[in-house]
PDB file of C-alpha atoms in Angstrom:
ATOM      1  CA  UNK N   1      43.280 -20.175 171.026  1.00 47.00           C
ATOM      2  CA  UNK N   2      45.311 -22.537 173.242  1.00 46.00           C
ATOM      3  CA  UNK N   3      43.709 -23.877 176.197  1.00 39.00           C
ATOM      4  CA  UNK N   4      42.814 -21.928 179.580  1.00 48.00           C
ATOM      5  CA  UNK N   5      46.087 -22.820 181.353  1.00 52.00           C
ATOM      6  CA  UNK N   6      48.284 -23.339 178.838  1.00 76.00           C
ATOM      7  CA  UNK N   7      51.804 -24.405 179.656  1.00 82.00           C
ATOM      8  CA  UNK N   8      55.360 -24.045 177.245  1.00 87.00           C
ATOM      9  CA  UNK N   9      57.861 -26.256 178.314  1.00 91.00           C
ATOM     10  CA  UNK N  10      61.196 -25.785 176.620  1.00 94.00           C
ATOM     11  CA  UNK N  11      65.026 -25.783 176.842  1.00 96.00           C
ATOM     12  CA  UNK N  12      66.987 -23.013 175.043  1.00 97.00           C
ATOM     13  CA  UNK N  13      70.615 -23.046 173.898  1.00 98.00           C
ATOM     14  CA  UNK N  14      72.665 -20.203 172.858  1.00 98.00           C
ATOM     15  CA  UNK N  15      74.947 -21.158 169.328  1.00 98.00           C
ATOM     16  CA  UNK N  16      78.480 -19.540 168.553  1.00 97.00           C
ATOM     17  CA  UNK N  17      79.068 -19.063 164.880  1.00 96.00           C
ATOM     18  CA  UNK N  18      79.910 -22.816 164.349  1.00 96.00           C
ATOM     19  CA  UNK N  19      76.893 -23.984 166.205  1.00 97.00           C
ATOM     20  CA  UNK N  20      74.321 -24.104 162.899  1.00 98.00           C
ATOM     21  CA  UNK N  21      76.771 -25.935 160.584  1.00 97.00           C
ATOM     22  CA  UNK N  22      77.221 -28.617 163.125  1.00 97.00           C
ATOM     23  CA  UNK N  23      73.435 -28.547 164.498  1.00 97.00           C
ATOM     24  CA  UNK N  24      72.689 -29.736 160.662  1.00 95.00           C
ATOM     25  CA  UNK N  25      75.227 -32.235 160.237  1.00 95.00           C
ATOM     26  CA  UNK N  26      74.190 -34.256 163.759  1.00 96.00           C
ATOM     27  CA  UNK N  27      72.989 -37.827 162.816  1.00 95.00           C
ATOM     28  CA  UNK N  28      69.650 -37.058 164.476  1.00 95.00           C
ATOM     29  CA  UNK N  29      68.465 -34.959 161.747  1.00 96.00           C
ATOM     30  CA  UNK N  30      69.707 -36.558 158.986  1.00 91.00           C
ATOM     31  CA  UNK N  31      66.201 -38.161 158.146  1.00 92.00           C
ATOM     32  CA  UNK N  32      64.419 -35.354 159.519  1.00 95.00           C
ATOM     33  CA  UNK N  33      62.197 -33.330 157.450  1.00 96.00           C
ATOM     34  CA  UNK N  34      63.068 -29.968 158.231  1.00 97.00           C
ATOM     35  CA  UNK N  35      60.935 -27.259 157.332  1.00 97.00           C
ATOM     36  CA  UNK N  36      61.904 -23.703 157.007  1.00 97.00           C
ATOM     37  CA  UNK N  37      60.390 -20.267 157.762  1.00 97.00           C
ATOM     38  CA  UNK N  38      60.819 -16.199 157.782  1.00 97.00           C
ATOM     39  CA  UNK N  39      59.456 -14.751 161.117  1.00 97.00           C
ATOM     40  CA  UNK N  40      58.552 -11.104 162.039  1.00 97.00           C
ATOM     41  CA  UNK N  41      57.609 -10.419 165.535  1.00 97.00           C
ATOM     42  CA  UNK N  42      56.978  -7.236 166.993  1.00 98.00           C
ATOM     43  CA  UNK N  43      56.190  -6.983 171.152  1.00 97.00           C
ATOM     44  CA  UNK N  44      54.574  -4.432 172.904  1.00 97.00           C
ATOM     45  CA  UNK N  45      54.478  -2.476 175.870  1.00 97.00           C
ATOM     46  CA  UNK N  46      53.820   0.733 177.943  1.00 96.00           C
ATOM     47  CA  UNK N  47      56.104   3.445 177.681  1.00 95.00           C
ATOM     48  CA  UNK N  48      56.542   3.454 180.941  1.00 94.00           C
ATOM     49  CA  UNK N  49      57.654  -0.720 180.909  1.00 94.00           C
ATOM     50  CA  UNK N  50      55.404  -2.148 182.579  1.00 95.00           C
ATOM     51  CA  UNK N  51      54.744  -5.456 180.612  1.00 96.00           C
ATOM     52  CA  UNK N  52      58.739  -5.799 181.224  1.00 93.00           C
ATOM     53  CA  UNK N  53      58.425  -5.070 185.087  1.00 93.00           C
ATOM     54  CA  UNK N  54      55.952  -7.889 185.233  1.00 93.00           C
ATOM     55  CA  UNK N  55      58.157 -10.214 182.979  1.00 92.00           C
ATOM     56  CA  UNK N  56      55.312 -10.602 179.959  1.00 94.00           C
ATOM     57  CA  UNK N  57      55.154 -10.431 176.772  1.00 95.00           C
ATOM     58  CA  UNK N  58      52.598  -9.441 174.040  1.00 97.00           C
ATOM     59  CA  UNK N  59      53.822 -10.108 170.592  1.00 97.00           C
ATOM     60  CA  UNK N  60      52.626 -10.035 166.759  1.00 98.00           C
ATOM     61  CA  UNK N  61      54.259 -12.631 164.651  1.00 97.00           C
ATOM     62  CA  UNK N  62      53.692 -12.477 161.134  1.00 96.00           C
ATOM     63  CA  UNK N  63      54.447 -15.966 159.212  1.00 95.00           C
ATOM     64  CA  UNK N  64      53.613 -17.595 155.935  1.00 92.00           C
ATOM     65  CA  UNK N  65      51.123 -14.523 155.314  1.00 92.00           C
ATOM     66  CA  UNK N  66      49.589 -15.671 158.884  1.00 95.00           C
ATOM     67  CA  UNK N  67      49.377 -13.158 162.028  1.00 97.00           C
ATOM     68  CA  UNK N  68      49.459 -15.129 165.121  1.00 97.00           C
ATOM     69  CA  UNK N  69      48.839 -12.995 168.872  1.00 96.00           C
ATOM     70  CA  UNK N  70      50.644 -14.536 171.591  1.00 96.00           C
ATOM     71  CA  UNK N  71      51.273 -13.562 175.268  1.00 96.00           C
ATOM     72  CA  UNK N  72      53.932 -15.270 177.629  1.00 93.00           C
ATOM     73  CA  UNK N  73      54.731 -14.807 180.910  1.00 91.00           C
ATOM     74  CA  UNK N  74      57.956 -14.656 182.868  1.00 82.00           C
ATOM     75  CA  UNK N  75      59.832 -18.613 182.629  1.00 74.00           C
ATOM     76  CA  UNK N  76      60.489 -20.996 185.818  1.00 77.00           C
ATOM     77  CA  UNK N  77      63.907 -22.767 185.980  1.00 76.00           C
ATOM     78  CA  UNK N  78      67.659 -22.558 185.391  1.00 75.00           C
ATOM     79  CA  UNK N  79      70.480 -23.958 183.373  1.00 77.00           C
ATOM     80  CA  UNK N  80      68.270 -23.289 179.904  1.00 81.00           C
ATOM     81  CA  UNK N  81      65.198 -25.516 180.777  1.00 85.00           C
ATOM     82  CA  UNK N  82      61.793 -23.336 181.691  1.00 85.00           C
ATOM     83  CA  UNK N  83      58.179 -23.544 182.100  1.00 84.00           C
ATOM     84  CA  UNK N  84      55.505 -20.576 181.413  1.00 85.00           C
ATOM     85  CA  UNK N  85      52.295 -20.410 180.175  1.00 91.00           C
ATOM     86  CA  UNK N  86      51.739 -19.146 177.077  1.00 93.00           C
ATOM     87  CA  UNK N  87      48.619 -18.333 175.053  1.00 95.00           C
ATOM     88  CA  UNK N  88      48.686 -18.477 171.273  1.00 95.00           C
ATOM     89  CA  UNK N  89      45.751 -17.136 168.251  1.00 96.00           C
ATOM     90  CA  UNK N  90      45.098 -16.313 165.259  1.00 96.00           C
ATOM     91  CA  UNK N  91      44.626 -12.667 163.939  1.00 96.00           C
ATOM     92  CA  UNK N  92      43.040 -10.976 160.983  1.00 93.00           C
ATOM     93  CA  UNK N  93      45.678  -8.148 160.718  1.00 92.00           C
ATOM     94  CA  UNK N  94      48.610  -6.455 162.029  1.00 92.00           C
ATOM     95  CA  UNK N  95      46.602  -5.163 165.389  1.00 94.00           C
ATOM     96  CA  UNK N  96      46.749  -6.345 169.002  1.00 96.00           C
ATOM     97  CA  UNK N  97      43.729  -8.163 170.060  1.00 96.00           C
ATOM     98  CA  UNK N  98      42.614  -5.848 173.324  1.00 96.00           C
ATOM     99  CA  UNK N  99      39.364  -7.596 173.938  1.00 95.00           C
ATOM    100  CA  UNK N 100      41.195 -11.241 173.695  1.00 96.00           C
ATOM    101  CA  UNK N 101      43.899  -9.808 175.791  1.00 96.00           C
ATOM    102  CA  UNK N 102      41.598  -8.334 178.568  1.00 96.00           C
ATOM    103  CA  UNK N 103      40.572 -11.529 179.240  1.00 95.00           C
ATOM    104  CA  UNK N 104      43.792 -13.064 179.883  1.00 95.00           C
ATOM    105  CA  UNK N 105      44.708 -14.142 183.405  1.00 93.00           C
ATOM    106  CA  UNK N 106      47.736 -11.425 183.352  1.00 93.00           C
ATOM    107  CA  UNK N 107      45.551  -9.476 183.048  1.00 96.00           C
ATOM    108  CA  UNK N 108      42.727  -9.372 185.150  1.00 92.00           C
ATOM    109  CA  UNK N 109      45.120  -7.248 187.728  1.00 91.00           C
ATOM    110  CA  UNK N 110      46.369  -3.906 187.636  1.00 91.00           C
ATOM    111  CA  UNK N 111      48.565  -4.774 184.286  1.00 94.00           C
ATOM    112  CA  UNK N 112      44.525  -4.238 182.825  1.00 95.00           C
ATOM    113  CA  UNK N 113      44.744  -0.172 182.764  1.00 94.00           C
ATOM    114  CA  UNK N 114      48.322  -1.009 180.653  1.00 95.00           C
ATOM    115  CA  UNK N 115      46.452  -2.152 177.494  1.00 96.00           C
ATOM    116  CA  UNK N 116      45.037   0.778 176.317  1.00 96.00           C
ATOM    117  CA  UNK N 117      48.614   2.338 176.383  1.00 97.00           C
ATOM    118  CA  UNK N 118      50.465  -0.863 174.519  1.00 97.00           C
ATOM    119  CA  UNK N 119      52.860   0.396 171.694  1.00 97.00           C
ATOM    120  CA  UNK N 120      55.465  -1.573 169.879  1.00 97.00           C
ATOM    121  CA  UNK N 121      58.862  -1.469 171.565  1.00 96.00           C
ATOM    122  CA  UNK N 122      61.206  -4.051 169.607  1.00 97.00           C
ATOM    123  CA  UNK N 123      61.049  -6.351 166.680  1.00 97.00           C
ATOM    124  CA  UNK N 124      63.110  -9.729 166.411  1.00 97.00           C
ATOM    125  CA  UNK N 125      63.333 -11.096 163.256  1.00 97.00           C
ATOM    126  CA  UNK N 126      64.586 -14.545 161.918  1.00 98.00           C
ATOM    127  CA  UNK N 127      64.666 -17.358 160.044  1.00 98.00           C
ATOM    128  CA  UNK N 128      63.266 -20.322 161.948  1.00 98.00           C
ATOM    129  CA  UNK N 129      64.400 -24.144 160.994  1.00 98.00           C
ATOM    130  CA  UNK N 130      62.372 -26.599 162.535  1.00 98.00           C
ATOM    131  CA  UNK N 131      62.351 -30.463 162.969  1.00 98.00           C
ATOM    132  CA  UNK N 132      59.273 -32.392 164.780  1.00 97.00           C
ATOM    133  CA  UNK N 133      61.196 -35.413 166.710  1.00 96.00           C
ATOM    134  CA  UNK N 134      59.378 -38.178 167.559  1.00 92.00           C
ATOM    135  CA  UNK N 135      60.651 -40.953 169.794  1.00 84.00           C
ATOM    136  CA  UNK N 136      59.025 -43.677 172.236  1.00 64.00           C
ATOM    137  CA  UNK N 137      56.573 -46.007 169.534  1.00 50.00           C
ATOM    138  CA  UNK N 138      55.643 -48.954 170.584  1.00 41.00           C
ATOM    139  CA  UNK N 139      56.055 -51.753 168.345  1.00 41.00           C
ATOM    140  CA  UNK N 140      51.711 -51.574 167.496  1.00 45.00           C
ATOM    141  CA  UNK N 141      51.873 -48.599 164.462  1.00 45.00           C
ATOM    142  CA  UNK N 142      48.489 -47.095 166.190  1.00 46.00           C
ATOM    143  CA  UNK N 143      50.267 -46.305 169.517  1.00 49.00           C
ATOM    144  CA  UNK N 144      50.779 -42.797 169.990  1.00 56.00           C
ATOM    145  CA  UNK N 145      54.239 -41.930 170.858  1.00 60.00           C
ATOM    146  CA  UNK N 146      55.036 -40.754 173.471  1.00 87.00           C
ATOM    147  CA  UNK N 147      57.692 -38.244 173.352  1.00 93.00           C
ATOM    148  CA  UNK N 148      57.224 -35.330 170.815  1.00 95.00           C
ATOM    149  CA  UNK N 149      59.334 -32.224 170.758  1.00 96.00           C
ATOM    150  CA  UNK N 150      59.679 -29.340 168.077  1.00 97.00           C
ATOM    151  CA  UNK N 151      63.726 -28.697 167.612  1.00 98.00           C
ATOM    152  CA  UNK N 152      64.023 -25.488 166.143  1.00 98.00           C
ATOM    153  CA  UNK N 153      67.000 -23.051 165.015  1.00 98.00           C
ATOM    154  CA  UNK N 154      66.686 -19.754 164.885  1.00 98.00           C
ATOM    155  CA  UNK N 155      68.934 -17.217 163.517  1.00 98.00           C
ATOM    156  CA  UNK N 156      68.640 -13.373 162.898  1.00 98.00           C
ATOM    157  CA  UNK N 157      68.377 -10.130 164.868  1.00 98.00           C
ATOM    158  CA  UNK N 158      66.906  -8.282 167.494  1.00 98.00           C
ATOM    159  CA  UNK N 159      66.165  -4.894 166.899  1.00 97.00           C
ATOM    160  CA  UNK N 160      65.627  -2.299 169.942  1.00 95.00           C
ATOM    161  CA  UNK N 161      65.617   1.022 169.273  1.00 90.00           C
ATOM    162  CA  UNK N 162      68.796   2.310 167.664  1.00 93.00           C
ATOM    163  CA  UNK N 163      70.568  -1.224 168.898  1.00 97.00           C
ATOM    164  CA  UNK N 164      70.958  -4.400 167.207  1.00 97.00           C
ATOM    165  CA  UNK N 165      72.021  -8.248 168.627  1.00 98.00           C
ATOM    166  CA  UNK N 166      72.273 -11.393 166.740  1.00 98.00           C
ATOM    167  CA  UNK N 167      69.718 -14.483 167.544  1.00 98.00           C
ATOM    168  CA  UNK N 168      71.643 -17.536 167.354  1.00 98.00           C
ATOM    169  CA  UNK N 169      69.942 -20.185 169.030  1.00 98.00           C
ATOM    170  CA  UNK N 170      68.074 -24.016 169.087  1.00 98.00           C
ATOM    171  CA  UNK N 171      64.866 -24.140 171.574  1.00 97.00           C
ATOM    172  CA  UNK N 172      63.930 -27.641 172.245  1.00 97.00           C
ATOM    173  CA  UNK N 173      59.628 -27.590 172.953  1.00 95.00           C
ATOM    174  CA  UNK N 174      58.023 -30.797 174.286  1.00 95.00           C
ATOM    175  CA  UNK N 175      54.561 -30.873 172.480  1.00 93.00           C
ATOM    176  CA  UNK N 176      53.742 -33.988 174.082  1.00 92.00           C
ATOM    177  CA  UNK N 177      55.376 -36.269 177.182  1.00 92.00           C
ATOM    178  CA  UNK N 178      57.893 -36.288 179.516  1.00 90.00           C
ATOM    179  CA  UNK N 179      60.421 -33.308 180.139  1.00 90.00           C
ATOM    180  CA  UNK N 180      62.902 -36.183 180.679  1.00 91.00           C
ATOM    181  CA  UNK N 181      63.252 -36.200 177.283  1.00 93.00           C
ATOM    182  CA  UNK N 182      64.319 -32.582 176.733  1.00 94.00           C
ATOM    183  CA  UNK N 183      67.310 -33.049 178.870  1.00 95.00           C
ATOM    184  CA  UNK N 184      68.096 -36.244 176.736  1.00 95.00           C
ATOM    185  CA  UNK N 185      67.789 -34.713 173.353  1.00 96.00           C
ATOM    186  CA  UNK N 186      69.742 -31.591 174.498  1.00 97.00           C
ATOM    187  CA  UNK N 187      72.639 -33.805 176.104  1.00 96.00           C
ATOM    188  CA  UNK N 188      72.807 -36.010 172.690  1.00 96.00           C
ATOM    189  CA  UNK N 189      72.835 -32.610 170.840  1.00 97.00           C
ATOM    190  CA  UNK N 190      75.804 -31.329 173.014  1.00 97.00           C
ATOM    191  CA  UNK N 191      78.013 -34.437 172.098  1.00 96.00           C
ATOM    192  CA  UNK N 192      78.408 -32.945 168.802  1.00 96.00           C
ATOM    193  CA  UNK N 193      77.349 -28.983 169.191  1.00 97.00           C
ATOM    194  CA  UNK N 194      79.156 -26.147 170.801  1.00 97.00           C
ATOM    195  CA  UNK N 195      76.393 -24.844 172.943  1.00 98.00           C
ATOM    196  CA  UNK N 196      75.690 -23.544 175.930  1.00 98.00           C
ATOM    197  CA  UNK N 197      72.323 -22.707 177.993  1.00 97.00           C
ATOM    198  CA  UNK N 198      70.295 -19.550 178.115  1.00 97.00           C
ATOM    199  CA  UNK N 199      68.121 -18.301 180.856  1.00 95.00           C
ATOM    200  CA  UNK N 200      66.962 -14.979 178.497  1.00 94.00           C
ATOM    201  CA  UNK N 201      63.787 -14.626 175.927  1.00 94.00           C
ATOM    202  CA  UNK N 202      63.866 -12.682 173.328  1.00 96.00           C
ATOM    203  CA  UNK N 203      61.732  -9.901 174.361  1.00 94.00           C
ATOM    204  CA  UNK N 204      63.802 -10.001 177.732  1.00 94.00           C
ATOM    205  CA  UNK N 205      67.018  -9.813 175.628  1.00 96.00           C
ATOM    206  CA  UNK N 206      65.519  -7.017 173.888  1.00 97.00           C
ATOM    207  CA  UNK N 207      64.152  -4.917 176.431  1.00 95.00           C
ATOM    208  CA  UNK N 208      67.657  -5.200 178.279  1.00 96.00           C
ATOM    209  CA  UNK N 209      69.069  -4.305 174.904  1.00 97.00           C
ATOM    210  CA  UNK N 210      67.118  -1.072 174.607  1.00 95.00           C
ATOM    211  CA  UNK N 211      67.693  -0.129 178.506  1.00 94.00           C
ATOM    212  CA  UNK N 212      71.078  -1.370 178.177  1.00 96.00           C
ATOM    213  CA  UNK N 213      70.818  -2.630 181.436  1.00 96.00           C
ATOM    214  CA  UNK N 214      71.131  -6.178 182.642  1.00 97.00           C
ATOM    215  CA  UNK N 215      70.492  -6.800 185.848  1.00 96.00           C
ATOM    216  CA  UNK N 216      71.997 -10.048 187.917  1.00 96.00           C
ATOM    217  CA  UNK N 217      70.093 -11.735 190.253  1.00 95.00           C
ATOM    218  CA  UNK N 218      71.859 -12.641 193.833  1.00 97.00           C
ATOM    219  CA  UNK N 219      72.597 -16.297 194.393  1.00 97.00           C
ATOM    220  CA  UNK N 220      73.582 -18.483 196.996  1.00 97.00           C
ATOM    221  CA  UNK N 221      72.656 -22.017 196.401  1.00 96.00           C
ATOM    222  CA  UNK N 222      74.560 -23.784 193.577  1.00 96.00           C
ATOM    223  CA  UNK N 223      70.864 -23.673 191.635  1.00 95.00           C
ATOM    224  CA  UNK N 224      71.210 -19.938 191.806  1.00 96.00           C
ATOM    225  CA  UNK N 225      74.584 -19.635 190.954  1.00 97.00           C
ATOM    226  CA  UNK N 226      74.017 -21.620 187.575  1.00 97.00           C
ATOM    227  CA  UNK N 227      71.425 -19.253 186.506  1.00 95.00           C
ATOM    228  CA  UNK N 228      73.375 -16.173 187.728  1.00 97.00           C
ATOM    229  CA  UNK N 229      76.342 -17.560 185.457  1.00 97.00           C
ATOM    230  CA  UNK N 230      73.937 -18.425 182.384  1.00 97.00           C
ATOM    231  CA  UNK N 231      72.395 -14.857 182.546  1.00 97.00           C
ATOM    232  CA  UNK N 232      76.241 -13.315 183.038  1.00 98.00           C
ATOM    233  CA  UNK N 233      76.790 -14.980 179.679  1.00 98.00           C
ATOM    234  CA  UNK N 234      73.748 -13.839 177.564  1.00 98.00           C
ATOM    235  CA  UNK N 235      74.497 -10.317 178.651  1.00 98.00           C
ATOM    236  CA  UNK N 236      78.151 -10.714 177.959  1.00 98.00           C
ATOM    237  CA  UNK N 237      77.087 -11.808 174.611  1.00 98.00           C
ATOM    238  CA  UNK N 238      74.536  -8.749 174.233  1.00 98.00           C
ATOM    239  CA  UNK N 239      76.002  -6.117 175.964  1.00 98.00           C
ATOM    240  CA  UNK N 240      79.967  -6.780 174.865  1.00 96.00           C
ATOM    241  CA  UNK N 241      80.829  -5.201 178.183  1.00 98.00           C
ATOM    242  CA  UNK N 242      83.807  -7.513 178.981  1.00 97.00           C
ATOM    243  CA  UNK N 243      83.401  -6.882 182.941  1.00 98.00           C
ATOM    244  CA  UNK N 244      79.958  -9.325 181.917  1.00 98.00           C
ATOM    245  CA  UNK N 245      82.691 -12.332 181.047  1.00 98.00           C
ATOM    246  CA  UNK N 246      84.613 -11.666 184.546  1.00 98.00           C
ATOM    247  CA  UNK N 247      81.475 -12.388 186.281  1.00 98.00           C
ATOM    248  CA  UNK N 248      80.450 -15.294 184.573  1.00 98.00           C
ATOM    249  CA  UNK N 249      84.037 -17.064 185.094  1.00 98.00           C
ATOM    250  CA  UNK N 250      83.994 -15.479 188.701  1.00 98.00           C
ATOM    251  CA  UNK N 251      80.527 -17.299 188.936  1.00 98.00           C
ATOM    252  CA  UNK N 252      81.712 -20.742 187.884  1.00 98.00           C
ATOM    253  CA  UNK N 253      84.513 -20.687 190.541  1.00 98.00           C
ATOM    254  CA  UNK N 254      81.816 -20.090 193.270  1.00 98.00           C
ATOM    255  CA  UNK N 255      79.643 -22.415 191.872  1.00 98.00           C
ATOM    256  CA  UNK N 256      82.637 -25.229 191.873  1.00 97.00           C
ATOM    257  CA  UNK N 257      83.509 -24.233 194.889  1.00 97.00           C
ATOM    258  CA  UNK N 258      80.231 -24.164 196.628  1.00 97.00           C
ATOM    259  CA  UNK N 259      79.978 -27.001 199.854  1.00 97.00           C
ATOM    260  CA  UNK N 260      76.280 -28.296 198.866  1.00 96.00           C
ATOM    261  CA  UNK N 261      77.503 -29.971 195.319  1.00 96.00           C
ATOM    262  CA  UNK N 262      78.376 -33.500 195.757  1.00 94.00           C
ATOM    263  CA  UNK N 263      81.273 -34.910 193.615  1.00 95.00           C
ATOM    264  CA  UNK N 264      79.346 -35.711 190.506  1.00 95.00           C
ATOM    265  CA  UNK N 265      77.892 -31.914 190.255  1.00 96.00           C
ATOM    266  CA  UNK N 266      81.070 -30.597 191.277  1.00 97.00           C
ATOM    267  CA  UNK N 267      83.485 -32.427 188.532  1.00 97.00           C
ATOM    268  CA  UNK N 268      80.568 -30.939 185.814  1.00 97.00           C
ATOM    269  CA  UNK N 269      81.230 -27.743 187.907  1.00 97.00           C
ATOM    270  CA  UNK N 270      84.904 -27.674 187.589  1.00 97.00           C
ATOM    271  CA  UNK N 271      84.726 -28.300 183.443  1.00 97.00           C
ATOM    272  CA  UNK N 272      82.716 -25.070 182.842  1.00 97.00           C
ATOM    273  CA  UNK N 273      85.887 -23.324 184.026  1.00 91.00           C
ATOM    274  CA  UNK N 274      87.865 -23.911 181.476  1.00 94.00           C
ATOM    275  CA  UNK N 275      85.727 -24.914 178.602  1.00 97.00           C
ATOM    276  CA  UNK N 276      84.795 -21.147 177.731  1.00 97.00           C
ATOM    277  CA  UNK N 277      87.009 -19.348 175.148  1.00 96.00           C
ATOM    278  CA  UNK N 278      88.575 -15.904 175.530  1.00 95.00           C
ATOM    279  CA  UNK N 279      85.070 -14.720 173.314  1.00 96.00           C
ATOM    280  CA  UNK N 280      83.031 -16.396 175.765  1.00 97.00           C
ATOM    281  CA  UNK N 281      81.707 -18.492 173.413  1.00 97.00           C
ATOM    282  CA  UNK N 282      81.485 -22.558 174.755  1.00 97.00           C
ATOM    283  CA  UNK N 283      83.998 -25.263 173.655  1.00 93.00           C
ATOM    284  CA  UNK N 284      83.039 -28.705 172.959  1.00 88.00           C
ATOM    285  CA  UNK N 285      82.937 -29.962 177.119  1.00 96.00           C
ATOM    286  CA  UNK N 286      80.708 -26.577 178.366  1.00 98.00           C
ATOM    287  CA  UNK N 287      77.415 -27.741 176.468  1.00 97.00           C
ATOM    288  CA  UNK N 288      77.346 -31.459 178.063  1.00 97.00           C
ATOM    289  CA  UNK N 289      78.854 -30.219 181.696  1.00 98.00           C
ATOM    290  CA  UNK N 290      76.535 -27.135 182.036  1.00 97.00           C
ATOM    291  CA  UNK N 291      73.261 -29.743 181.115  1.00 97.00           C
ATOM    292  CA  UNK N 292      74.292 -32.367 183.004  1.00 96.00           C
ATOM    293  CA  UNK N 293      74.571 -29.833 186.076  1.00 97.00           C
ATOM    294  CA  UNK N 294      71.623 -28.242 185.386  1.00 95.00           C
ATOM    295  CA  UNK N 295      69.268 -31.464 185.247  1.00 94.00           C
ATOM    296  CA  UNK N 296      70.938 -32.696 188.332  1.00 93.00           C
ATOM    297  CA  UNK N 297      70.528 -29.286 190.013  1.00 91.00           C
ATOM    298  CA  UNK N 298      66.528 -29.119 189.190  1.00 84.00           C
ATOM    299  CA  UNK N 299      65.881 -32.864 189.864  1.00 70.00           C
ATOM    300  CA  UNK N 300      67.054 -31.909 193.096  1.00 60.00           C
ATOM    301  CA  UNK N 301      64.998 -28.664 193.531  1.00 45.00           C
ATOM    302  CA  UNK N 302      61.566 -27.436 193.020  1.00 38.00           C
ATOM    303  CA  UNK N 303      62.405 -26.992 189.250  1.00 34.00           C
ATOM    304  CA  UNK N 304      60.926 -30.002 188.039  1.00 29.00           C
TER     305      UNK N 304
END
């Protein structure tokens, strides 16, 4: 099992059709071993929803004729970049773990009387490509280095209940060092790869799937507005309800417009406007505007 307080720091990016063609031809993989992978997860919750009310999830993933148990709670940040804790073991079957679980710290409240009533609720399952990137060695061979992160691509489905969404995505993980260099490695990968960023999990997508309900948060500072428009896109993109896509361009015009950006943020602002296509999916400028904006936005905020 991971360690007591266990922390997954990561930045997710949402692919159009295009976006694994062109993730595999970028010149930072070309001498990357990549190794590839078929995952099955299933999550579980109450009938009721109450892991989902809480924003955690309990999940089964079956890989490489492993089961691995892991339990996240909800992420911290905007604009794609997150932090949560996680907490990751080993398994001997199929089964939830309730005696590991109990001892959790989400757990130890009133989420405690849920276990007992845990079911599954959705599967997602994929095909996971995944490169280990290592940068920052020093010119002694025996230094550590000191940025490693996990670039993965995952494509497949969710399944929830009687509805279905594709998984089309690239989740950056620092393993070790500085979050700095998430933002770098997702910038370089936006000079080649339509992309833009997510603010929605899996499970999340899924449970939203299954309610078919996605809720918007409020926002008034340009932080909030960023992750109101990233979250207006993955439901677009889930739901196909095209009043989703109104909301997210009528979000980038507030956000542009909004008196606390300084020139900079609002020129990265102003290219998100027109750098969607009539799908919603991101042209070439929307990856590199909406990260630049976003790592400005946190490095100003509490995010970091």
């Amino acid at each position: 099992m991971k360690t007591p307080t266990p922390l997954e720091v990561e930045i997710k990016l949402a692919l159009p059709p295009t976006g694994p063609a062109a993730l595999n031809q970028h010149p930072l993989l070309a001498s990357v071993p990549v190794s590839q992978h078929a995952l099955t997860n299933t999550y579980f919750d109450t009938p009721l929803g109450d892991l989902a009310n809480a924003r955690i999830a309990v999940r089964l993933r079956e890989v490489d004729g492993k089961v691995l148990h892991t339990v996240k709670t909800a992420g911290q940040g905007s604009g794609g970049f997150s932090q949560r804790q996680e907490w990751e073991w080993q398994v001997t079957g199929p089964q939830l773990d309730l005696m590991v679980l109990a001892k959790l710290p989400p757990f130890q409240g009133e989420l405690a009387q849920a276990l007992p009533s845990l079911v599954p609720t959705l599967r997602t399952d994929f095909t996971r490509r995944s490169w280990q990137l290592i940068s920052g060695l020093s010119s002694n061979a025996t230094t550590e280095a000191s940025n490693h992160i996990e670039l993965v691509l995952d494509e497949g489905e969710i399944i929830s209940g009687r509805y279905r969404t594709s998984i089309c995505e690239i989740e950056l993980e620092l393993k070790k060092g500085e979050p700095e260099a998430l933002w770098t490695l997702a910038l370089a990968l936006a000079a080649q790869v339509p992309l833009r960023p997510s603010d929605s999990s899996k499970a999340a997508r899924g449970n939203m799937l299954s309610a078919q309900h996605w809720p918007l948060p409020d926002a008034q500072t340009p932080t909030e507005w960023l992750h109101r428009t990233t979250l207006t896109l993955d439901a677009y993109h889930d739901s196909q309800q095209a009043s989703f896509l109104a909301e997210a361009h009528q979000a980038i015009k507030t956000l542009a417009e909004h008196p606390e950006l300084d020139a900079t943020t609002r020129t990265y602002a102003q290219v998100l406007a027109h750098a969607l296509d009539a799908q919603g999916q991101p042209q070439a400028a929307y990856g590199s505007a909406a990260l630049a904006l976003a790592y400005r936005l946190a490095y100003q905020t509490a995010l970091r």
